[in-house]
Coordinates of C-alpha atoms and ligand atoms in Angstrom, one line a residue:
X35 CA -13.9 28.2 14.0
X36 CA -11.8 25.6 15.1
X37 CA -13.7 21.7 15.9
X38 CA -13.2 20.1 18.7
X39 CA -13.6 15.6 18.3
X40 CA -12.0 13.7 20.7
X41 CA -10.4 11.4 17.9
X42 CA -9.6 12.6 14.4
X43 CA -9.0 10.1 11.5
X44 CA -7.3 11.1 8.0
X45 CA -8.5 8.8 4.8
X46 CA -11.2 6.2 4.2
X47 CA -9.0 3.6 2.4
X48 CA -9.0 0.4 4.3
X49 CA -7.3 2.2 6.9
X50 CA -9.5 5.0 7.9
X51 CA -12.3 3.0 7.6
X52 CA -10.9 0.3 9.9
X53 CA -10.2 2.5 12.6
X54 CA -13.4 4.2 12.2
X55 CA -15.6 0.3 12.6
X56 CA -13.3 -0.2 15.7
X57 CA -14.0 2.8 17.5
X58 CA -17.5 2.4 17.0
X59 CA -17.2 -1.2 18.6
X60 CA -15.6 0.6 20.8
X61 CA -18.4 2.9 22.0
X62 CA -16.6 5.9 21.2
X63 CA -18.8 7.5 18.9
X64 CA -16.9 11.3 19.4
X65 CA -14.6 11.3 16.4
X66 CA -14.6 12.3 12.3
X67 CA -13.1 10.8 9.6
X68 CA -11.6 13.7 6.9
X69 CA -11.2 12.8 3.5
X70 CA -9.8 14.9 0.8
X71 CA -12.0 13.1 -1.9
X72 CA -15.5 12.9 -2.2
X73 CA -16.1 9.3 -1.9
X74 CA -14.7 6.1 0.4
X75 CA -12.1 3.6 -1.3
X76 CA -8.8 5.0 -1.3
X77 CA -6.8 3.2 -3.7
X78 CA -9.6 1.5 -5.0
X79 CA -11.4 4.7 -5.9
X80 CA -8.5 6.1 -7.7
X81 CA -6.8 2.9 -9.3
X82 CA -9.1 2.7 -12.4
X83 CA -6.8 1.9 -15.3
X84 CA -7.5 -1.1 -17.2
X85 CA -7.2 -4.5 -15.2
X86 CA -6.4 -3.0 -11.9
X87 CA -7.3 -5.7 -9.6
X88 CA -5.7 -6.9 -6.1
X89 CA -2.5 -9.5 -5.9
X90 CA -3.3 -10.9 -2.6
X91 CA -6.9 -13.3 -3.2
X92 CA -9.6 -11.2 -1.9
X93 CA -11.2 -14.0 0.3
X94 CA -8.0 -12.7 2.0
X95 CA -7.8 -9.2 0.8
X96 CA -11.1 -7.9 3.1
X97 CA -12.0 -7.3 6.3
X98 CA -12.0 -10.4 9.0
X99 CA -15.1 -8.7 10.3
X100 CA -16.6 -7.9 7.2
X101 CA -16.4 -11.5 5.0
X102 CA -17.7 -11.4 1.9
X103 CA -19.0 -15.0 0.4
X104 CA -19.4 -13.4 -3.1
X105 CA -16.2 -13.0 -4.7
X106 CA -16.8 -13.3 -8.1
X107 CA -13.2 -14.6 -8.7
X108 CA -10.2 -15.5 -6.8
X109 CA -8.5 -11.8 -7.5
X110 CA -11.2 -9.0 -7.8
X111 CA -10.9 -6.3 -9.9
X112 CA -11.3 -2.7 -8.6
X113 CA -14.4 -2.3 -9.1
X114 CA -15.7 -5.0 -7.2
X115 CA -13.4 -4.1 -3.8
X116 CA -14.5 -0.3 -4.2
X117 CA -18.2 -1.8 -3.9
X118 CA -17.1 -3.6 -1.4
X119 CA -15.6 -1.0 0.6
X120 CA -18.7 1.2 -0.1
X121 CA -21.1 -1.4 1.1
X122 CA -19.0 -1.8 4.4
X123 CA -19.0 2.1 5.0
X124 CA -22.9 1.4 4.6
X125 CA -23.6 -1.2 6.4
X126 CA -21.3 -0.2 9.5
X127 CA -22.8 3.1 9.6
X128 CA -19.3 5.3 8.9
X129 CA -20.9 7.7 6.1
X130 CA -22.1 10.1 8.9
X131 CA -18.7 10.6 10.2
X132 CA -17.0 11.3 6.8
X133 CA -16.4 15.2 6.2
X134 CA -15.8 14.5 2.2
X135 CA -13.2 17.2 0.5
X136 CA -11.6 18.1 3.7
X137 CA -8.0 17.6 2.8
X138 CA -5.5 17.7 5.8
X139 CA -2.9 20.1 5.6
X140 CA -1.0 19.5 8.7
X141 CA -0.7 19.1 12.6
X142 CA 0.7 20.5 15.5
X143 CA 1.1 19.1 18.5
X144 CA 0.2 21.5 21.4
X145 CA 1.9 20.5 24.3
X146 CA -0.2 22.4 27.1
X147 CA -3.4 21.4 26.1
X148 CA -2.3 17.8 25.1
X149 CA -4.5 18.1 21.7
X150 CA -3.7 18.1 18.2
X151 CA -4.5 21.0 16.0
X152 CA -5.3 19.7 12.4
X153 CA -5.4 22.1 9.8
X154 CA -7.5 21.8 6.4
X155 CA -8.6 23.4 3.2
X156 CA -11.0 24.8 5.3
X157 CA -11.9 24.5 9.1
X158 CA -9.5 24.3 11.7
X159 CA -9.9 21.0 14.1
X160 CA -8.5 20.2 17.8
X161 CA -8.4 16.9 18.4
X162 CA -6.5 14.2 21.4
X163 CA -5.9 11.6 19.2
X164 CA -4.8 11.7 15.4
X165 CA -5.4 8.4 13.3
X166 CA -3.7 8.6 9.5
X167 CA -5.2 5.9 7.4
X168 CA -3.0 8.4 4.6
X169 CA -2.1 5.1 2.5
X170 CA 1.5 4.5 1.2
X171 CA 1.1 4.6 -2.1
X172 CA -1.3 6.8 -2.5
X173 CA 0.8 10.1 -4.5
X174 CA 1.8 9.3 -7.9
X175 CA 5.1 9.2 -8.5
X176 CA 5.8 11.3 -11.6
X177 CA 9.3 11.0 -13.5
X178 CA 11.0 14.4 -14.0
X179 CA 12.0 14.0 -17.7
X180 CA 13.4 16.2 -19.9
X181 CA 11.2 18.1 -22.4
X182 CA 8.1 16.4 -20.4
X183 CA 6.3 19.5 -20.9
X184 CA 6.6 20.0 -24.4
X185 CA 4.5 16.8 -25.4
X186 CA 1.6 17.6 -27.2
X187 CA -0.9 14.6 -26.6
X188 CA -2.1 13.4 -23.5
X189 CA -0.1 12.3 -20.9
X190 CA -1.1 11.0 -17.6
X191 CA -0.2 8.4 -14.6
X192 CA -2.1 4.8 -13.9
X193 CA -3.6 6.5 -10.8
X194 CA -5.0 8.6 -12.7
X195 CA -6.3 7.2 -15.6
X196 CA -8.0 9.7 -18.3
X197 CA -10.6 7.4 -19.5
X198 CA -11.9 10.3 -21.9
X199 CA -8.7 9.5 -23.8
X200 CA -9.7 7.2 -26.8
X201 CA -6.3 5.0 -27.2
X202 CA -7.5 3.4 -30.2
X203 CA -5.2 2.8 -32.9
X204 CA -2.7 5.4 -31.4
X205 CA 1.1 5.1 -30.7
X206 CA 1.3 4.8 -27.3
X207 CA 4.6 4.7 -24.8
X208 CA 4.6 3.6 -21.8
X209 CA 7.3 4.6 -19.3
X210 CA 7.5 2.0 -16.0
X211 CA 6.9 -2.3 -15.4
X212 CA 5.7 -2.5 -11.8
X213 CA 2.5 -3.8 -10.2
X214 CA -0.4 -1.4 -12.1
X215 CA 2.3 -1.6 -15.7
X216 CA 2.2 -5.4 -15.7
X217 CA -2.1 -5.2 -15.4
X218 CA -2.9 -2.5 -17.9
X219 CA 0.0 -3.2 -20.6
X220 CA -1.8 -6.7 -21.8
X221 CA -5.1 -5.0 -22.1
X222 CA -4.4 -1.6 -23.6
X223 CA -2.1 -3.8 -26.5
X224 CA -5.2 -5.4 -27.8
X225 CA -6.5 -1.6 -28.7
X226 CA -3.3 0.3 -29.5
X227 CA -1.5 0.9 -33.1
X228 CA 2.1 0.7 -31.5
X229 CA 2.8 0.3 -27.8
X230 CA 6.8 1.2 -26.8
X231 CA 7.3 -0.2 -23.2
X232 CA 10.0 1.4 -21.5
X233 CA 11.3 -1.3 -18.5
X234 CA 14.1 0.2 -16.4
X235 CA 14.1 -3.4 -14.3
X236 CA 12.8 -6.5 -15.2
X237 CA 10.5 -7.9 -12.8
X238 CA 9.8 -11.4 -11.5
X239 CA 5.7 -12.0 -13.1
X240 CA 4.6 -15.3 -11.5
X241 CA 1.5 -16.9 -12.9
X242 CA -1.7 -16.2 -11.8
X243 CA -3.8 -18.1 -10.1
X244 CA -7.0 -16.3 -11.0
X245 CA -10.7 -18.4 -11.2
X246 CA -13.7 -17.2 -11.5
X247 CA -15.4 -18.1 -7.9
X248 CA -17.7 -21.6 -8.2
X249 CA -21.8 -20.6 -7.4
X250 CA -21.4 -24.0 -5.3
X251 CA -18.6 -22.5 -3.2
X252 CA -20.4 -19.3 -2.7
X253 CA -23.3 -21.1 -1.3
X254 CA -21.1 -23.4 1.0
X255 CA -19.3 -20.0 2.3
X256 CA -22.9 -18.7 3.2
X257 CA -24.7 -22.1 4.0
X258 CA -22.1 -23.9 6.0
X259 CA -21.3 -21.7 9.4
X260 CA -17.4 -21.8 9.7
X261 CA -16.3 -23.0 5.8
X262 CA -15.6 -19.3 4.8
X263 CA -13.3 -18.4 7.7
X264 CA -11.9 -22.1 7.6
X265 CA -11.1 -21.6 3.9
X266 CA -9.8 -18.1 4.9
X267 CA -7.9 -19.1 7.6
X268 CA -6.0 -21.9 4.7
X269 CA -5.6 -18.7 2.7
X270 CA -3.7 -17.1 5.4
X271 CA -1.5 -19.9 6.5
X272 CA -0.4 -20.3 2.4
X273 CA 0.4 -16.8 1.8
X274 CA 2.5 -16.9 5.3
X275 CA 4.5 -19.6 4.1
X276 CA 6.0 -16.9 1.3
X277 CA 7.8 -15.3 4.2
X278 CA 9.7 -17.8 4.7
X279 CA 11.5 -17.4 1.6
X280 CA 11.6 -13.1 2.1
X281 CA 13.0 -13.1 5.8
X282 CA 16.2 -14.6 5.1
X283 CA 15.7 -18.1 4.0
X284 CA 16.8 -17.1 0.8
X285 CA 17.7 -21.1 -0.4
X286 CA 13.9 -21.9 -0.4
X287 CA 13.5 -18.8 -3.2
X288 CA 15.2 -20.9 -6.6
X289 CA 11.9 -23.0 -6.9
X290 CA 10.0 -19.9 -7.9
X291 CA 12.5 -18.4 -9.8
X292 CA 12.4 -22.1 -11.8
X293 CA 8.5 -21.3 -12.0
X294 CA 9.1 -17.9 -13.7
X295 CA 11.9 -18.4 -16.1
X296 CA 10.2 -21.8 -17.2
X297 CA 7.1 -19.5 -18.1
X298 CA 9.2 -16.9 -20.1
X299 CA 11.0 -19.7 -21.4
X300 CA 7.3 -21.1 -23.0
X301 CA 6.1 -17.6 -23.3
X302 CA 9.1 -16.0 -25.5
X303 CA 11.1 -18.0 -27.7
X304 CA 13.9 -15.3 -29.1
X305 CA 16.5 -15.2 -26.7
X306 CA 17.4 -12.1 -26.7
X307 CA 13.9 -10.6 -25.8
X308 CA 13.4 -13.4 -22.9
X309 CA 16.9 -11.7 -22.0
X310 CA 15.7 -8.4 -21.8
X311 CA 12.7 -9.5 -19.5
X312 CA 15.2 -12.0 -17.1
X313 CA 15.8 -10.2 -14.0
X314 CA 19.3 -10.0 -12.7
X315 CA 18.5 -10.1 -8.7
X316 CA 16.4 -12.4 -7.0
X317 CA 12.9 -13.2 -6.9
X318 CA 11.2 -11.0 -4.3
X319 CA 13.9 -8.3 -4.2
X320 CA 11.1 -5.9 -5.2
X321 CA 7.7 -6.8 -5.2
X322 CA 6.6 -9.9 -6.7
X323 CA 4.2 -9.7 -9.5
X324 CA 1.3 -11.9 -10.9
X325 CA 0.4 -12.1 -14.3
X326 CA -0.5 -14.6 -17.4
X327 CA -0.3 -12.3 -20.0
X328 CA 2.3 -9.6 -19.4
X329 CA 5.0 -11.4 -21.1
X330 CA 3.0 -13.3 -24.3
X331 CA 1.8 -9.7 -24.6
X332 CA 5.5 -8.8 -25.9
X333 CA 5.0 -11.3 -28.8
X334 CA 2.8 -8.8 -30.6
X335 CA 4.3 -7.5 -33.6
X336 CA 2.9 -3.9 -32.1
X337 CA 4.4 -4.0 -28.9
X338 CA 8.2 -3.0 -28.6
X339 CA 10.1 -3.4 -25.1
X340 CA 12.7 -0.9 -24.7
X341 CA 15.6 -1.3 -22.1
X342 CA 17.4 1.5 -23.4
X343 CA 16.2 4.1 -20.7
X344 CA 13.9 7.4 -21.4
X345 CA 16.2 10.5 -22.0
X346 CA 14.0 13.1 -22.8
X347 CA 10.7 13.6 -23.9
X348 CA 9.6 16.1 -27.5
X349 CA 6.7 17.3 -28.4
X350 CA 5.2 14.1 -30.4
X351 CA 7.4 11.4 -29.1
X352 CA 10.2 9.9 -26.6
X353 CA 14.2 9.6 -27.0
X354 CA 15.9 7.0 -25.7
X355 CA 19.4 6.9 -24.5
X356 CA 20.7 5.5 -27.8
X357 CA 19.4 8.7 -29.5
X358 CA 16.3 6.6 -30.7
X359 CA 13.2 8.2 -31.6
X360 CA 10.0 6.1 -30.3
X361 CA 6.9 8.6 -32.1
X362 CA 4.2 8.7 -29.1
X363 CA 0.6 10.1 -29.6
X364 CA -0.2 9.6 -25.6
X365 CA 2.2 9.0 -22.8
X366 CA 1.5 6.6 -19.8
X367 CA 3.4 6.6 -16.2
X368 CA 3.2 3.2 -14.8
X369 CA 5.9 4.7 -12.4
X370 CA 5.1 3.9 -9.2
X371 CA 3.9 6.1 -5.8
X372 CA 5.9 8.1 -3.4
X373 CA 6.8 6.0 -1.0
X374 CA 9.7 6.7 1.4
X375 CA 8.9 10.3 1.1
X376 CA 4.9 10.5 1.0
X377 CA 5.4 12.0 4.8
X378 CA 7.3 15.3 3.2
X379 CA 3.5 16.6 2.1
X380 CA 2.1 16.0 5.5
X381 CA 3.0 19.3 7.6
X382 CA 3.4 17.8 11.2
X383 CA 5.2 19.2 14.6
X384 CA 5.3 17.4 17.2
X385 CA 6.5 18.5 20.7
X386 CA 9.1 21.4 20.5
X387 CA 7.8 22.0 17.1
X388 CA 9.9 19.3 15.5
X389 CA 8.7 18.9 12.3
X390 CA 8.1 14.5 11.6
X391 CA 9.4 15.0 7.7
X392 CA 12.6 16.8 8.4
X393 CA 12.9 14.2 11.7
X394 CA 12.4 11.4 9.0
X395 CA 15.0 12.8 6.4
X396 CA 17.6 13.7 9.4
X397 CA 17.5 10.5 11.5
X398 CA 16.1 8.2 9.4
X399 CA 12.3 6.6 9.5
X400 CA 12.0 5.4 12.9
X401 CA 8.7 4.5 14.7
X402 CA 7.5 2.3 17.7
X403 CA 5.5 -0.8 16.1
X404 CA 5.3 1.2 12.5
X405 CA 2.5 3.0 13.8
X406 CA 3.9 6.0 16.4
X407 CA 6.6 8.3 17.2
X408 CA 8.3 9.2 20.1
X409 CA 7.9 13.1 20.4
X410 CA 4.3 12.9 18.7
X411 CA 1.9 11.5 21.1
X412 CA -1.6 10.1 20.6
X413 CA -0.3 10.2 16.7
X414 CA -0.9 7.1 15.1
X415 CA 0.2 5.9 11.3
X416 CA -1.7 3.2 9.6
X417 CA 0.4 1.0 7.6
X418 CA 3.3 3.4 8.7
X419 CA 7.3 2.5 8.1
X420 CA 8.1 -1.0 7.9
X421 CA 4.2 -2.6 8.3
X422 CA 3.9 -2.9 4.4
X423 CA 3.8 -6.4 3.2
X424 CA 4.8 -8.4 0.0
X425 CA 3.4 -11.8 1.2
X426 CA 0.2 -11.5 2.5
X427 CA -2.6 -8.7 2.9
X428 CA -1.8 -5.7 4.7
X429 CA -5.3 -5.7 5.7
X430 CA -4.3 -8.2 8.3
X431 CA -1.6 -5.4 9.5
X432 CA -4.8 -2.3 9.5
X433 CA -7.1 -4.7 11.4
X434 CA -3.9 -5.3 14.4
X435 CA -3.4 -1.3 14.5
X436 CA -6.4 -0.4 14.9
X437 CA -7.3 -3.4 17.8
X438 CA -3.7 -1.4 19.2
X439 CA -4.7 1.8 19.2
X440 CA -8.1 0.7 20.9
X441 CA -6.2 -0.6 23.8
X442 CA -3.6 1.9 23.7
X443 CA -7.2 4.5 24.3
X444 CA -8.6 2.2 27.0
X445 CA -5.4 2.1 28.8
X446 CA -5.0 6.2 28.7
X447 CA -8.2 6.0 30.0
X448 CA -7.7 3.6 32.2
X449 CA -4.7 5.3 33.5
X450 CA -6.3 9.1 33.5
X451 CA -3.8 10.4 31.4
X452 CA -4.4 13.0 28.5
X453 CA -1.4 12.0 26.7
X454 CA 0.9 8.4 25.3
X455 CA 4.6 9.1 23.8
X456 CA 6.4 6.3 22.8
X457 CA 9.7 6.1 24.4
X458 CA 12.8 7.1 22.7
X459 CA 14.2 3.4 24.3
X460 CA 11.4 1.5 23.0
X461 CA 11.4 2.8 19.5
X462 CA 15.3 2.4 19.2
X463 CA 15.0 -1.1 20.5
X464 CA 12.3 -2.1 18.0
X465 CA 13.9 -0.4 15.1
X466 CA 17.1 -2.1 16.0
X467 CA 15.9 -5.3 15.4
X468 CA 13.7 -4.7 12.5
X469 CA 16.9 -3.3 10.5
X470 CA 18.6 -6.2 12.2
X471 CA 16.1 -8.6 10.5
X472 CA 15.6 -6.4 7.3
X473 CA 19.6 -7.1 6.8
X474 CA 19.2 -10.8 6.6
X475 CA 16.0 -10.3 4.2
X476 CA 15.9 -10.5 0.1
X477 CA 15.2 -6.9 0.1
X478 CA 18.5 -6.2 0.8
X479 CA 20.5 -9.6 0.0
X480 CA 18.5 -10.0 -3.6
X481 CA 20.5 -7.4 -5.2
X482 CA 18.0 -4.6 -5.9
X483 CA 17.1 -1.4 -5.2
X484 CA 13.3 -1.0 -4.9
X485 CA 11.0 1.3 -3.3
X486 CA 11.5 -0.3 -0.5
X487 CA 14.2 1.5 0.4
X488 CA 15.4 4.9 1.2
X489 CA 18.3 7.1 0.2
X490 CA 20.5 5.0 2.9
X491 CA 19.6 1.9 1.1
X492 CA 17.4 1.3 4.0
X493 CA 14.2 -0.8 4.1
X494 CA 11.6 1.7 5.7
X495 CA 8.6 0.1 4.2
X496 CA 8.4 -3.7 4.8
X497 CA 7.7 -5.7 7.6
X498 CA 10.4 -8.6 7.9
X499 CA 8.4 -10.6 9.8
X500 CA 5.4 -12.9 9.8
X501 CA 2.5 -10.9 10.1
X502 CA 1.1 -13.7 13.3
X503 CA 4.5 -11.8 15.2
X504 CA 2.9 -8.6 14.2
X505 CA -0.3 -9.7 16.0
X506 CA 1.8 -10.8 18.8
X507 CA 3.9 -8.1 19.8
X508 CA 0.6 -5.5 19.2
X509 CA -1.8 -7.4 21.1
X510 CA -1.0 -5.7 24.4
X511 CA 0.4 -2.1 25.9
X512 CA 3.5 -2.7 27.2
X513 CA 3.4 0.2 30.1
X514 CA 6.5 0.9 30.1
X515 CA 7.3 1.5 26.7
X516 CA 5.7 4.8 27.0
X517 CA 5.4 8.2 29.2
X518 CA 1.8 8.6 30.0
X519 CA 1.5 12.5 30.4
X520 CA -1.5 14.3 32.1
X521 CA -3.4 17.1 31.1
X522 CA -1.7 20.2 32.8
Ligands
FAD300 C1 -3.2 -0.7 -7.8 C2 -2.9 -1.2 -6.4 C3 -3.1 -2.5 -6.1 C4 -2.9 -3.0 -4.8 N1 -3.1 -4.3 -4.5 C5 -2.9 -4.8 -3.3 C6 -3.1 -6.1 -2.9 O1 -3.5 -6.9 -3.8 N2 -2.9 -6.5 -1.7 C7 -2.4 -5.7 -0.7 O2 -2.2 -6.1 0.4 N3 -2.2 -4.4 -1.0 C8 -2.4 -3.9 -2.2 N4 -2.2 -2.6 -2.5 C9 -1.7 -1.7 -1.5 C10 -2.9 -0.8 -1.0 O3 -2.6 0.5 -1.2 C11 -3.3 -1.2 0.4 O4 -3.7 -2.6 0.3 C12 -4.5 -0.5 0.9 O5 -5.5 -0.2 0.0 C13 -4.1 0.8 1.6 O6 -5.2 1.3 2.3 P1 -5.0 2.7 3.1 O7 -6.4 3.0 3.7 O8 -3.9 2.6 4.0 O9 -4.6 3.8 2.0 P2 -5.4 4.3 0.7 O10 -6.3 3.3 0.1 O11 -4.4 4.9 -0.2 O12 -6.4 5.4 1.3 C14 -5.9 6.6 1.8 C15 -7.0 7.6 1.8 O13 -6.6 8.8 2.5 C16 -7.0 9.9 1.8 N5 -6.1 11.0 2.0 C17 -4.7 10.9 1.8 N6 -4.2 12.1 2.2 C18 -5.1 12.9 2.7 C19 -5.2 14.2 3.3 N7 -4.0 14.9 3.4 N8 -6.3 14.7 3.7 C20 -7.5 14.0 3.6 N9 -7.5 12.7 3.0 C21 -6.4 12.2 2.6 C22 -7.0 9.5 0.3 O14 -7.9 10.3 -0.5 C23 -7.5 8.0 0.4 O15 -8.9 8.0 0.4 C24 -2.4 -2.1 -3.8 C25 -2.1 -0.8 -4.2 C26 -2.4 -0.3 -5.5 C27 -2.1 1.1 -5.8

């Protein structure tokens, strides 16, 4: 049995359910939302390791149409935004459009009928438009080691916490430093015999400016109409300002670099240990991290940072390159998502049965406006190539895709057409000047690599840009950037 829905959205991360609030405002009421788990949340369902909380402040980090006056503090932790997220699917009434443990397989694109064919771990589904609200880092990205399969304990990634693993006085390695690495290290130490933190790169930890959230303020937000989305609105306008620095004015970034080493210089007295943790490229590079206990945490006599590198893995312990044995009871990958290459799972043809992944790896990422492809019509990507952010909340980017892709369904209505394909010129013009832009940034001036890139040394992933010119050039259709197509 194959069902029909005019509108068919993937994930209920902030994404999915984004798009699903906005096509209600919309009226449009014919559409499901499939998600492969059995609960909303996304990365706020899965992340449950120790200390996962946001880096962007949460008054910022929500929904504009969904405010929240009750943060408890100025960075919530995950369980508070997966509340948060379930009390939005409640209150805007999406639960009844969720099909829970429907995981999407692929799509075709079937060019006579003008639909998309979605196929799942079960039903079939036909559908004219196809949201993915898939998330970008959203598939663990899992080392291949040597001997990684021989280790007898329990091993497992930060996305996938095993929280019926007692860590407890056991030897415990860590492999990886980035975002989730710097939140769970400083709390897992305090319970560990021996932790062994294997750091590849350095990163640049800022300190955090974390408060618990004033009762007084929380009343103000809900007594005083306009003080939350004023204070909001200040948020906005300070996290902005970090672009600055990112997208090219790179002689503004030595201030926060002087904030960071002057904290490791407090934090870690022995030279050669605040070497080890000094990065040797420049502050946002990679992502910028936030933290005021990653690096005092290293001042434990029980936690050891390695910068040696991981060369294989045996059955009660890890080796490092030097031929040092580091004895491990439980193994923990703090290593990061599949970024670039998180499309290569999806399996989608477009028109002529050109397959998006192989596109992708051939000719590089290209979209129009991060969001659709030329050659894949009415296919829209959430957060898609080069709409990521380091700066500010990407929640800002979901909420101006999914106001687009409203308009971009008026207009097809509007214009009688069955089908919208970005343009070939359009997409080549925007991409031109992203990579034009992305050049100039500290993504690739900082002297890095980072997920950010791909195999070209290409930034695919962030917007280099302020986020206001993301609103801008996505607040209306421009006709001719596409080829409206009508049913045949
Ligand atoms: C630990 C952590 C902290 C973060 N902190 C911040 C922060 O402070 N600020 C910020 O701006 N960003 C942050 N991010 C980035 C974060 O991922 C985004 O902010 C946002 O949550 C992404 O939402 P999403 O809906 O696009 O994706 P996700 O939240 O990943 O949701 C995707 C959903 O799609 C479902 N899905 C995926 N594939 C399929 C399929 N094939 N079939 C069916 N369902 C599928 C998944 O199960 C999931 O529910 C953080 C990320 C992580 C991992």
């Amino acid at each position: 049995m194959v069902i029909k829905k005019d509108v068919i959205i993937i994930g209920t991360g902030f994404a999915g359910m984004g798009a699903a609030m906005k096509l209600r405002q919309s009226g449009r009421e014919d559409f499901v939302i499939l998600e492969k788990a059995h609960d909303v949340g996304g990365t706020w369902r899965d992340n449950t390791y120790p200390g996962c909380e946001c880096d962007i402040p949460s008054h910022m980090y929500s929904f504009s149409y969904e405010l929240n006056t009750d943060w408890s503090k100025s960075f919530s932790g995950q369980e508070e935004i997966w509340a948060y997220l379930r009390k939005v699917a409640d209150e805007q009434g999406i639960r009844p459009y969720i099909s829970f443990g429907v995981e999407v397989t692929g799509a075709t694109w079937d060019e006579d009928q003008k639909v998309w064919t979605i196929r799942t771990n079960g039903e079939d589904y036909q559908a004219r438009v196809l949201i993915a609200g898939v998330g970008g880092l959203h598939i663990p990205n899992v080392p291949e080691i040597a001997g990684a399969d021989s280790f007898e304990g329990p091993k497992f990634h930060s996305a996938q916490w095993d929280h019926s693993v007692d860590l407890k006085g056991k030897k415990v390695v860590v492999i990886g430093t980035g975002a989730s690495a710097i939140q769970f290290i400083p709390i897992i130490a305090q319970e560990v015999g021996q932790l062994t933190v294997f750091q590849r790169t350095a990163a640049w930890v800022l300190p955090k400016k974390d408060k618990p959230t004033p009762e007084w303020r929380k009343k103000a937000f809900a007594a005083i109409p306009g003080a939350h989305r004023a204070y909001r609105n200040a948020l906005y306008w300070s996290l902005e300002a970090r672009a600055i620095a990112f997208n090219g004015h790179l002689n503004v970034l030595p201030l926060a670099e002087k904030i960071v080493k002057r904290e490791l210089a407090k934090s870690i007295p022995d030279a050669e240990l605040r070497a080890k943790l000094t990065p040797d490229y420049r502050l946002g590079c990679k992502r910028v991290l936030q933290s005021n206990t990653y690096y005092p945490t290293f001042l434990r006599d029980d936690v050891e940072l390695n910068t040696d590198g991981v060369r294989e893995i045996l059955s009660d312990g890890v080796i490092d390159n030097n031929g040092v044995k580091h004895p491990a009871d439980i193994i923990i990958y703090g290593t990061g998502f599949h970024v670039i290459d998180a499309f290569d799972y999806l399996d989608i043809k477009g028109k002529d049965g050109v397959d998006l992944a192989a596109q992708f790896r051939d000719n590089g990422v290209e979209t129009y406006l991060g969001m659709t492809i030329n050659g894949f019509p009415n296919l829209y990507f959430m957060l898609g190539p080069n709409t990521a952010l380091g700066h500010n909340s990407v929640v800002f980017m979901i909420e101006q895709q999914t106001k687009f892709i409203i308009r971009m369904l008026d207009e097809m209505d509007r214009r009688d057409v069955a089908a919208a394909d970005a343009t070939k010129e359009a997409q080549s013009a925007f991409n031109v000047e992203i990579q034009r832009l992305v050049e100039k940034g500290i993504w690739t001036q900082g002297g890095c690599t980072s997920w950010y890139l791909d195999s070209q040394g290409k930034n695919r992933t962030i917007w280099p840009k302020f986020t206001f010119q993301y609103w801008w050039e996505t607040r209306k259709i421009k006709g001719s950037d596409f080829a409206w197509e009508r049913a045949a």
